[in-house]
Amino acid sequence: MQDVEVKVCHVCAGAVEAHMEAWCNWCGNLYHLNSRADLPGTDCGQVWINEEHLALEFACNVCLAPPAEPGTLDDVLDLLEAAAAAQMTPAALEALAEAGQVRHRRTAGGVLLFRRGDLPGGVARRG
Ligand SMILES: [Zn+2]
Ligand SMILES: [Zn+2]
């Protein structure tokens, strides 16, 4: 086994001094947690007391950050955007949607939404 000379924070990739070491209970990685009020330091996570177990719980900022949404909103298009992406007029795309030829969703407010991957490809190619 080799000793690692410089311990690196999992959150900010900076070196972690001995008085700032904390291990995340979720991912197990080292992060900055200033345990000494008399020394300067940064916090890249939090610690709190679990009232049920009366134990300290540690979590790094990576695990505390809200989870990324599956599929990005960039893939959700309204009628105008979808028509531009499919190189059609909005009316033509709406007609396709109403004919059930394109997957779509109509919101409660009446807005048509499409997913980029569902749009017809190459429809507008003219010979
Ligand atoms: Zn850090
Ligand atoms: Zn973590």
mmCIF file of C-alpha atoms and ligand atoms in Angstrom:
data_model
loop_
_atom_site.group_PDB
_atom_site.id
_atom_site.type_symbol
_atom_site.label_atom_id
_atom_site.label_comp_id
_atom_site.label_asym_id
_atom_site.label_seq_id
_atom_site.Cartn_x
_atom_site.Cartn_y
_atom_site.Cartn_z
ATOM 1 C CA MET A 1 0.000 0.000 0.000
ATOM 2 C CA GLN A 2 1.160 3.459 -0.814
ATOM 3 C CA ASP A 3 0.322 6.545 1.114
ATOM 4 C CA VAL A 4 -1.271 9.242 -0.967
ATOM 5 C CA GLU A 5 0.632 12.423 -0.230
ATOM 6 C CA VAL A 6 -1.925 14.960 -1.311
ATOM 7 C CA LYS A 7 -5.512 14.269 -0.479
ATOM 8 C CA VAL A 8 -7.847 15.855 -2.939
ATOM 9 C CA CYS A 9 -11.359 17.084 -2.372
ATOM 10 C CA HIS A 10 -13.917 15.203 -4.434
ATOM 11 C CA VAL A 11 -15.997 18.384 -4.842
ATOM 12 C CA CYS A 12 -13.532 21.155 -5.745
ATOM 13 C CA ALA A 13 -10.410 19.078 -6.541
ATOM 14 C CA GLY A 14 -8.364 21.148 -4.114
ATOM 15 C CA ALA A 15 -5.928 19.735 -1.578
ATOM 16 C CA VAL A 16 -7.503 18.815 1.737
ATOM 17 C CA GLU A 17 -5.627 19.635 4.928
ATOM 18 C CA ALA A 18 -5.808 17.348 7.912
ATOM 19 C CA HIS A 19 -8.226 19.526 9.849
ATOM 20 C CA MET A 20 -10.602 19.675 6.878
ATOM 21 C CA GLU A 21 -11.032 16.000 6.103
ATOM 22 C CA ALA A 22 -14.525 14.616 5.919
ATOM 23 C CA TRP A 23 -15.903 11.601 4.158
ATOM 24 C CA CYS A 24 -19.288 11.687 2.554
ATOM 25 C CA ASN A 25 -21.703 9.080 3.929
ATOM 26 C CA TRP A 26 -23.295 8.733 0.505
ATOM 27 C CA CYS A 27 -20.453 8.485 -2.019
ATOM 28 C CA GLY A 28 -17.625 7.819 0.420
ATOM 29 C CA ASN A 29 -15.405 10.466 -1.108
ATOM 30 C CA LEU A 30 -13.230 12.953 0.731
ATOM 31 C CA TYR A 31 -14.346 16.548 0.849
ATOM 32 C CA HIS A 32 -13.523 19.812 2.594
ATOM 33 C CA LEU A 33 -15.186 20.340 5.923
ATOM 34 C CA ASN A 34 -13.615 22.861 8.213
ATOM 35 C CA SER A 35 -13.776 21.361 11.680
ATOM 36 C CA ARG A 36 -11.705 24.109 13.246
ATOM 37 C CA ALA A 37 -13.366 27.435 13.810
ATOM 38 C CA ASP A 38 -9.966 28.950 14.568
ATOM 39 C CA LEU A 39 -8.461 27.997 11.216
ATOM 40 C CA PRO A 40 -9.420 29.297 7.797
ATOM 41 C CA GLY A 41 -11.067 26.831 5.512
ATOM 42 C CA THR A 42 -13.788 26.119 3.047
ATOM 43 C CA ASP A 43 -16.707 23.772 3.233
ATOM 44 C CA CYS A 44 -17.482 21.572 0.262
ATOM 45 C CA GLY A 45 -20.227 19.778 2.072
ATOM 46 C CA GLN A 46 -22.098 19.656 5.321
ATOM 47 C CA VAL A 47 -22.312 17.743 8.541
ATOM 48 C CA TRP A 48 -25.273 17.468 10.827
ATOM 49 C CA ILE A 49 -26.502 15.327 13.673
ATOM 50 C CA ASN A 50 -28.903 12.542 12.879
ATOM 51 C CA GLU A 51 -31.398 12.860 15.688
ATOM 52 C CA GLU A 52 -32.506 9.261 15.459
ATOM 53 C CA HIS A 53 -29.057 7.726 15.789
ATOM 54 C CA LEU A 54 -27.371 10.688 17.473
ATOM 55 C CA ALA A 55 -24.561 10.242 15.009
ATOM 56 C CA LEU A 56 -22.855 12.734 12.768
ATOM 57 C CA GLU A 57 -23.837 12.510 9.150
ATOM 58 C CA PHE A 58 -21.600 13.810 6.404
ATOM 59 C CA ALA A 59 -22.540 14.722 2.874
ATOM 60 C CA CYS A 60 -20.515 16.385 0.144
ATOM 61 C CA ASN A 61 -21.969 19.108 -2.046
ATOM 62 C CA VAL A 62 -22.068 16.733 -4.997
ATOM 63 C CA CYS A 63 -24.480 14.453 -3.167
ATOM 64 C CA LEU A 64 -26.401 17.376 -1.697
ATOM 65 C CA ALA A 65 -26.951 18.926 -5.120
ATOM 66 C CA PRO A 66 -30.332 18.160 -6.638
ATOM 67 C CA PRO A 67 -30.182 15.192 -8.992
ATOM 68 C CA ALA A 68 -30.003 15.971 -12.670
ATOM 69 C CA GLU A 69 -33.242 15.514 -14.545
ATOM 70 C CA PRO A 70 -33.374 12.456 -16.735
ATOM 71 C CA GLY A 71 -33.512 13.827 -20.252
ATOM 72 C CA THR A 72 -32.977 17.528 -20.619
ATOM 73 C CA LEU A 73 -35.603 20.128 -21.252
ATOM 74 C CA ASP A 74 -33.678 21.034 -24.381
ATOM 75 C CA ASP A 75 -35.323 18.027 -25.997
ATOM 76 C CA VAL A 76 -38.815 19.329 -25.326
ATOM 77 C CA LEU A 77 -39.991 21.678 -28.049
ATOM 78 C CA ASP A 78 -43.118 23.683 -28.512
ATOM 79 C CA LEU A 79 -44.890 23.800 -31.858
ATOM 80 C CA LEU A 80 -42.857 26.637 -33.334
ATOM 81 C CA GLU A 81 -39.525 25.206 -32.265
ATOM 82 C CA ALA A 82 -40.490 21.729 -33.372
ATOM 83 C CA ALA A 83 -41.668 22.997 -36.744
ATOM 84 C CA ALA A 84 -38.358 24.791 -37.245
ATOM 85 C CA ALA A 85 -36.422 21.689 -36.231
ATOM 86 C CA ALA A 86 -38.454 19.509 -38.582
ATOM 87 C CA GLN A 87 -38.326 22.147 -41.309
ATOM 88 C CA MET A 88 -42.073 22.248 -41.624
ATOM 89 C CA THR A 89 -44.654 24.913 -41.111
ATOM 90 C CA PRO A 90 -46.273 24.874 -37.676
ATOM 91 C CA ALA A 91 -49.643 24.157 -39.296
ATOM 92 C CA ALA A 92 -48.275 21.132 -41.145
ATOM 93 C CA LEU A 93 -46.694 19.766 -37.995
ATOM 94 C CA GLU A 94 -49.844 20.341 -35.996
ATOM 95 C CA ALA A 95 -51.834 18.490 -38.643
ATOM 96 C CA LEU A 96 -49.402 15.565 -38.442
ATOM 97 C CA ALA A 97 -49.721 15.541 -34.672
ATOM 98 C CA GLU A 98 -53.490 15.571 -34.819
ATOM 99 C CA ALA A 99 -53.424 12.752 -37.320
ATOM 100 C CA GLY A 100 -51.441 10.786 -34.758
ATOM 101 C CA GLN A 101 -48.344 10.582 -36.907
ATOM 102 C CA VAL A 102 -46.081 12.405 -34.484
ATOM 103 C CA ARG A 103 -45.924 11.762 -30.782
ATOM 104 C CA HIS A 104 -46.873 14.880 -28.959
ATOM 105 C CA ARG A 105 -48.476 16.191 -25.833
ATOM 106 C CA ARG A 106 -51.013 18.937 -25.511
ATOM 107 C CA THR A 107 -50.749 20.772 -22.235
ATOM 108 C CA ALA A 108 -53.728 21.832 -20.171
ATOM 109 C CA GLY A 109 -53.152 25.289 -21.592
ATOM 110 C CA GLY A 110 -53.495 23.970 -25.131
ATOM 111 C CA VAL A 111 -49.817 24.155 -26.038
ATOM 112 C CA LEU A 112 -48.466 21.366 -28.196
ATOM 113 C CA LEU A 113 -45.189 19.891 -27.005
ATOM 114 C CA PHE A 114 -42.889 17.575 -28.887
ATOM 115 C CA ARG A 115 -39.732 15.699 -28.129
ATOM 116 C CA ARG A 116 -36.896 16.275 -30.522
ATOM 117 C CA GLY A 117 -36.396 12.561 -31.155
ATOM 118 C CA ASP A 118 -40.032 12.099 -32.204
ATOM 119 C CA LEU A 119 -39.980 14.652 -34.982
ATOM 120 C CA PRO A 120 -40.226 13.449 -38.561
ATOM 121 C CA GLY A 121 -36.828 13.564 -40.184
ATOM 122 C CA GLY A 122 -36.211 14.591 -43.749
ATOM 123 C CA VAL A 123 -39.844 15.344 -44.416
ATOM 124 C CA ALA A 124 -39.018 18.726 -45.831
ATOM 125 C CA ARG A 125 -36.431 17.445 -48.226
ATOM 126 C CA ARG A 126 -37.537 18.615 -51.607
ATOM 127 C CA GLY A 127 -36.271 17.173 -54.840
HETATM 128 ZN ZN ZN B 1 -13.309 21.144 -1.594
HETATM 129 ZN ZN ZN B 2 -20.834 12.561 -1.664
#
